[in-house]
Coordinates of C-alpha atoms in Angstrom, one line a residue:
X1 CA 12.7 35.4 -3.6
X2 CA 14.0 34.6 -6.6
X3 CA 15.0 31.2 -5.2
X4 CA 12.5 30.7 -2.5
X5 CA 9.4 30.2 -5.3
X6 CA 11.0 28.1 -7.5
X7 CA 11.4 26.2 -4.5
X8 CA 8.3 26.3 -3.3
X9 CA 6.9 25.3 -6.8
X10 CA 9.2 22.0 -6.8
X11 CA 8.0 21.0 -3.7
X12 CA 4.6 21.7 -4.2
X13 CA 4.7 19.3 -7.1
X14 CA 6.6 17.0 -4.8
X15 CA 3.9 17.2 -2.5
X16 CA 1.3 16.1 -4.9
X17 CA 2.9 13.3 -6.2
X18 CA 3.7 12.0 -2.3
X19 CA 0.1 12.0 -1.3
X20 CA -0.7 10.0 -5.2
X21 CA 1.4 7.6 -3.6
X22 CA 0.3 7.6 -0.3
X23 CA -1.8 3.9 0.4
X24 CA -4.0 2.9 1.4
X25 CA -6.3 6.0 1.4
X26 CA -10.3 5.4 1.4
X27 CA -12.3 6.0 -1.6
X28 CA -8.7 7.9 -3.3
X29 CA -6.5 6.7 -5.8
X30 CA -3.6 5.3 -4.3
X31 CA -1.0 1.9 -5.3
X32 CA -3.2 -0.4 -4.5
X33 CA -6.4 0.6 -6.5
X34 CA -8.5 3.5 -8.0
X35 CA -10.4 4.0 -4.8
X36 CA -14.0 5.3 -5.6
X37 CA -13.0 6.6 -9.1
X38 CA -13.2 3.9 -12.1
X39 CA -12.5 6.8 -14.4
X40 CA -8.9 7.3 -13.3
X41 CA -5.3 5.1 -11.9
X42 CA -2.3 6.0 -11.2
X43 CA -0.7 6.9 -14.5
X44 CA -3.7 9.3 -15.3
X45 CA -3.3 11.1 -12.1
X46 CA 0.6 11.1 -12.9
X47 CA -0.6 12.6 -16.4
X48 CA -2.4 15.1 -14.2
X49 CA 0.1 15.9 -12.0
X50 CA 2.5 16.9 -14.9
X51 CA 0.6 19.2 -16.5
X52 CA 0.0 20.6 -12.9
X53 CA 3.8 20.8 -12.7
X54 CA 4.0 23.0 -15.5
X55 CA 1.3 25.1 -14.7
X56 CA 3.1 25.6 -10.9
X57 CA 6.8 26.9 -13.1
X58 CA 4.5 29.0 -15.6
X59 CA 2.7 30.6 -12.1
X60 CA 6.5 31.0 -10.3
X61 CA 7.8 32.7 -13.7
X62 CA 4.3 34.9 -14.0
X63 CA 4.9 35.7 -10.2
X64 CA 8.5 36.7 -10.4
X65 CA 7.8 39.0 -13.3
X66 CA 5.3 40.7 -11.7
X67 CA 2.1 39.6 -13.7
X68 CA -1.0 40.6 -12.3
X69 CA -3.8 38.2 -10.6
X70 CA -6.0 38.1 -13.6
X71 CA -3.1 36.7 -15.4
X72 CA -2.5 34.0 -13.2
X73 CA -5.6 33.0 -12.7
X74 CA -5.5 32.7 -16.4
X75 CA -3.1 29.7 -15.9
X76 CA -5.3 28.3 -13.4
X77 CA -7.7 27.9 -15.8
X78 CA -6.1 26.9 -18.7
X79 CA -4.0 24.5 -16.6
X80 CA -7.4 22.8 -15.5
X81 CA -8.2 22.5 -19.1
X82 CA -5.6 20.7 -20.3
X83 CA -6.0 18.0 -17.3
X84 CA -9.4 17.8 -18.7
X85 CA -8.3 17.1 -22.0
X86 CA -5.6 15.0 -21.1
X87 CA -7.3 13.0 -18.5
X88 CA -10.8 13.2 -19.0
X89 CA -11.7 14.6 -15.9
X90 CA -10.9 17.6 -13.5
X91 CA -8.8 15.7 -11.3
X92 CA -6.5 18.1 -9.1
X93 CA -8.8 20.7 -9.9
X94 CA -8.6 22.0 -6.5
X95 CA -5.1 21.6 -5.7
X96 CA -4.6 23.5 -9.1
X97 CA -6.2 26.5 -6.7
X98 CA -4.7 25.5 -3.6
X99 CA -1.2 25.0 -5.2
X100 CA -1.2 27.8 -6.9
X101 CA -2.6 30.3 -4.0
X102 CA 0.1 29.1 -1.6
X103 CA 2.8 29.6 -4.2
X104 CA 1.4 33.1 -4.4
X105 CA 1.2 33.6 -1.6
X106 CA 4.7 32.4 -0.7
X107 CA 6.4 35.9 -3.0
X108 CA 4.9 37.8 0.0
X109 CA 5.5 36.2 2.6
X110 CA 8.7 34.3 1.8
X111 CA 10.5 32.3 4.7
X112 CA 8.8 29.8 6.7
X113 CA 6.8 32.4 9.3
X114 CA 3.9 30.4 8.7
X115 CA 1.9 33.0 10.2
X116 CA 2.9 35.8 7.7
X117 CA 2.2 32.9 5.0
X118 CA -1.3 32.5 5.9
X119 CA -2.5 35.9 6.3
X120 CA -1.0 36.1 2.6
X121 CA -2.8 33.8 1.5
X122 CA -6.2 34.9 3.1
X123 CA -5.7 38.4 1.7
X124 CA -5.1 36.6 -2.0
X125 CA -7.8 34.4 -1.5
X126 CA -10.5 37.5 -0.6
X127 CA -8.9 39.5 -3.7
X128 CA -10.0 35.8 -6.0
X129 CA -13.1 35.5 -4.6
X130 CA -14.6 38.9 -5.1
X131 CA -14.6 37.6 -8.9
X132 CA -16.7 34.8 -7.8
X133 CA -16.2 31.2 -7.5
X134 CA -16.1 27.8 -9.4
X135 CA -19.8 26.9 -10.5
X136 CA -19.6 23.5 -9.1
X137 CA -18.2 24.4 -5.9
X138 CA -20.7 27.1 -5.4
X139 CA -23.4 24.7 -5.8
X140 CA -22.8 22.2 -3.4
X141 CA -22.1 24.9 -0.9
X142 CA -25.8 25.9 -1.0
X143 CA -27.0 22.9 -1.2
X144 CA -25.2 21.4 2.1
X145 CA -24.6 24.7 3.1
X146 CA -20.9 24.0 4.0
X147 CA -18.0 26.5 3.7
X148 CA -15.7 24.4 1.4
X149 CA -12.6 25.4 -0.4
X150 CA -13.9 29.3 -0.4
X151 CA -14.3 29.3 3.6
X152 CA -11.0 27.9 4.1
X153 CA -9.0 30.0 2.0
X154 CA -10.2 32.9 2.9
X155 CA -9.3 32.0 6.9
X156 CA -6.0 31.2 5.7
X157 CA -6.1 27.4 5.4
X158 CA -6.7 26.7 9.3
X159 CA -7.1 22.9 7.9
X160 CA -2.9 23.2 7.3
X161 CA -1.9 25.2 9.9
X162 CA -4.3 24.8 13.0
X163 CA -4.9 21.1 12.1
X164 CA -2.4 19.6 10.1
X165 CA 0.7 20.3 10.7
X166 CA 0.4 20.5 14.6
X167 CA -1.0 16.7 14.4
X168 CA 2.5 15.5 12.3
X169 CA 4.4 17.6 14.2
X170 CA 3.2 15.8 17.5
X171 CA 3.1 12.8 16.6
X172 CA 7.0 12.3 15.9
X173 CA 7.7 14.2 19.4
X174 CA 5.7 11.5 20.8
X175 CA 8.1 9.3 19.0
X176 CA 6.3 8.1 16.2
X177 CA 7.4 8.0 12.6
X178 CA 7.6 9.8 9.4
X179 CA 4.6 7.2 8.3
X180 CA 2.7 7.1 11.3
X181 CA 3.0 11.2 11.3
X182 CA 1.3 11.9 8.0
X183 CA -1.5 9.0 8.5
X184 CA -2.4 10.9 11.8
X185 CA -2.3 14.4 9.7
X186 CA -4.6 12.7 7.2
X187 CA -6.8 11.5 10.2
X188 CA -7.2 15.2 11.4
X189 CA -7.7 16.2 7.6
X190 CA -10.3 13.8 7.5
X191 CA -12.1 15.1 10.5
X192 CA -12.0 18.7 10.2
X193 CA -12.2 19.7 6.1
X194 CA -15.1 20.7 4.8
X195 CA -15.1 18.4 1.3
X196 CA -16.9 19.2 -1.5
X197 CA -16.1 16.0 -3.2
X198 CA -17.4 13.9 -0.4
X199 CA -21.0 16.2 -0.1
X200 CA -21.2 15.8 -3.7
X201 CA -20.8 11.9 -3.7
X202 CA -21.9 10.8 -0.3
X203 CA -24.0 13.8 1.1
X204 CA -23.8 14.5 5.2
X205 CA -24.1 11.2 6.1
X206 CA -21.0 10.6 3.8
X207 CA -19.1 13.5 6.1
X208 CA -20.3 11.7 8.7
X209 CA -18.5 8.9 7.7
X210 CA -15.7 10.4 6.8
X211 CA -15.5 12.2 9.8
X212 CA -16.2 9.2 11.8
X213 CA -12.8 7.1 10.5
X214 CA -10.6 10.2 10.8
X215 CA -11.3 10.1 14.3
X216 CA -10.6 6.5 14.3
X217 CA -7.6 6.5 12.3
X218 CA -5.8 9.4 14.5
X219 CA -6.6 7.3 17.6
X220 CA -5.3 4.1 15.8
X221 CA -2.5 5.6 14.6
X222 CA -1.7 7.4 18.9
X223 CA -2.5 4.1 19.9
X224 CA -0.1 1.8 17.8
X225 CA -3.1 0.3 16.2
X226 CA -3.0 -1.3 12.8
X227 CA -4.4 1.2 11.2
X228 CA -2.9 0.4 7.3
X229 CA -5.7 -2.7 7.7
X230 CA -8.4 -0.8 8.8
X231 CA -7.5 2.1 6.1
X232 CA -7.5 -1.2 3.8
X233 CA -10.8 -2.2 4.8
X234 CA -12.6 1.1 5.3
X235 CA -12.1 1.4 1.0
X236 CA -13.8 -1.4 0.4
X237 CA -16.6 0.3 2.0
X238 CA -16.0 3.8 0.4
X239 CA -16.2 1.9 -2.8
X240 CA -19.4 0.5 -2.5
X241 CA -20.7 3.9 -1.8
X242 CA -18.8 5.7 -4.5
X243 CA -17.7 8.1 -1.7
X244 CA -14.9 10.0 -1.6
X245 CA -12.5 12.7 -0.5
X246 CA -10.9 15.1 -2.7
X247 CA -10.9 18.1 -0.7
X248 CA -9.0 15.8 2.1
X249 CA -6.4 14.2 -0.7
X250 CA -5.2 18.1 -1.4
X251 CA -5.0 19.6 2.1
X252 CA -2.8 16.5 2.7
X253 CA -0.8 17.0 -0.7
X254 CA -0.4 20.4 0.4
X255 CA 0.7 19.8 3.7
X256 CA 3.3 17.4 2.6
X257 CA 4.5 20.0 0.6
X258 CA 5.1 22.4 3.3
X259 CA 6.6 19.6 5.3
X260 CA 8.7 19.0 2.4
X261 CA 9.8 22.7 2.2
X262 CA 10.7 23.2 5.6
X263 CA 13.0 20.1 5.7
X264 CA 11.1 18.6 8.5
X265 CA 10.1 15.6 6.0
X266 CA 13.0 14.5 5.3
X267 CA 14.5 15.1 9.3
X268 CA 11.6 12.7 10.1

């Protein structure tokens, strides 16, 4: 273990950095603009992302010599403070969480048995929220009464797993490529997480859009569509809504991170 979460950490940061990258992506910060966010670019998410890479090491360290939960979710917090001092803003706020569970996690359940992984992290997830949950988070759940980031942690990130990871997995058996396969897992993502960013800025009818494209995407993407145009244009409409999808942007970070750690990235 004392390999495998360091590891794990790397590539979880690795992960994060891909899916920055990633472009075009509706209404998210990617190369080509800063989607539906005026407040942020690149660079400040890459300012972001490096305090989150230091916060993933401090977490692998805490893990390794045995601190308890309380004291890691003690460098949750304080890592989402710095981001908001640094940045302005609580960008990667929830990857902060998801990053952090799965490395968790991952000193239980080392390996790649993704089944043993996610009942880790399900069990970890019930143990976090018995303390409660993030006051914003909390709020738009009763107010669209959606499940969120809570719901899906606690089933053991079926969004990764069930959704995900099947999709990109598929897709290059069907002989597609390493680009085609993660624009397909981002079309799934986009149709099956329940985002909190996206209620918050566009309401249902915003899922509903969102929902809508993934569909379209994923059968752009089987069907050997131009899909990087209509990804191109779709922002332009996300813009003009301010809508956008957070929640979507770390399931996908996170999944390239697994991808990443099981070598099947790089095999693509």
């Amino acid at each position: 273990m004392t390999s495998y979460l360091p590891k794990l950490a790397k590539n979880l940061v690795r992960g994060a950095f891909m899916e920055l990258y990633l472009t075009p992506k509706p209404g998210l910060v990617d190369l080509c603009d800063c989607g539906a966010h005026p407040d942020l670019s690149v660079p400040r998410m890459e300012a972001s992302l490096k305090i989150v890479s230091l916060y993933l090491m401090d977490l692998c360290d805490a893990v390794l010599s045995g601190e308890d939960l309380a004291a890691r979710v003690r460098l949750g917090v304080a890592a989402e403070r710095a981001v908001q001092r640094a940045v302005g803003t609580s960008c990667h706020k929830g990857y902060i969480f998801l990053g952090g569970l799965v490395l968790c996690a991952g000193a239980c359940a080392p390996g790649r048995d993704e089944e043993s992984l996610r009942s880790s992290i399900a069990g970890l997830a019930e143990l976090f929220f018995e303390h409660g949950e993030p006051g914003s988070a909390h709020r738009v759940r009763n107010r669209f009464q959606g499940g969120g980031i809570r719901e899906e942690a606690l089933a053991g990130l079926p969004s990764l797993f069930d959704e995900a990871l099947p999709v990109f997995r598929r897709e290059l058996a069907d002989g597609g490529n390493r680009g085609s396969a993660v624009f397909a897992m981002m079309g799934r993502l986009m149709q099956t997480v329940e985002d909190s960013t996206t209620l918050r800025s566009g309401g249902r009818s915003g899922l509903k859009t969102v929902r809508e494209d993934g569909r379209l995407l994923e059968r752009m993407v089987v069907q050997r569509d131009d899909f990087l145009t209509f990804l191109a244009q779709r922002n332009a409409h996300y813009v003009s809504r301010s809508l956008t999808m957070g929640g979507v942007a770390g399931l996908l970070a996170l999944a390239l991170a697994w991808l990443s750690h099981t070598g099947e990235l790089e095999a693509a």
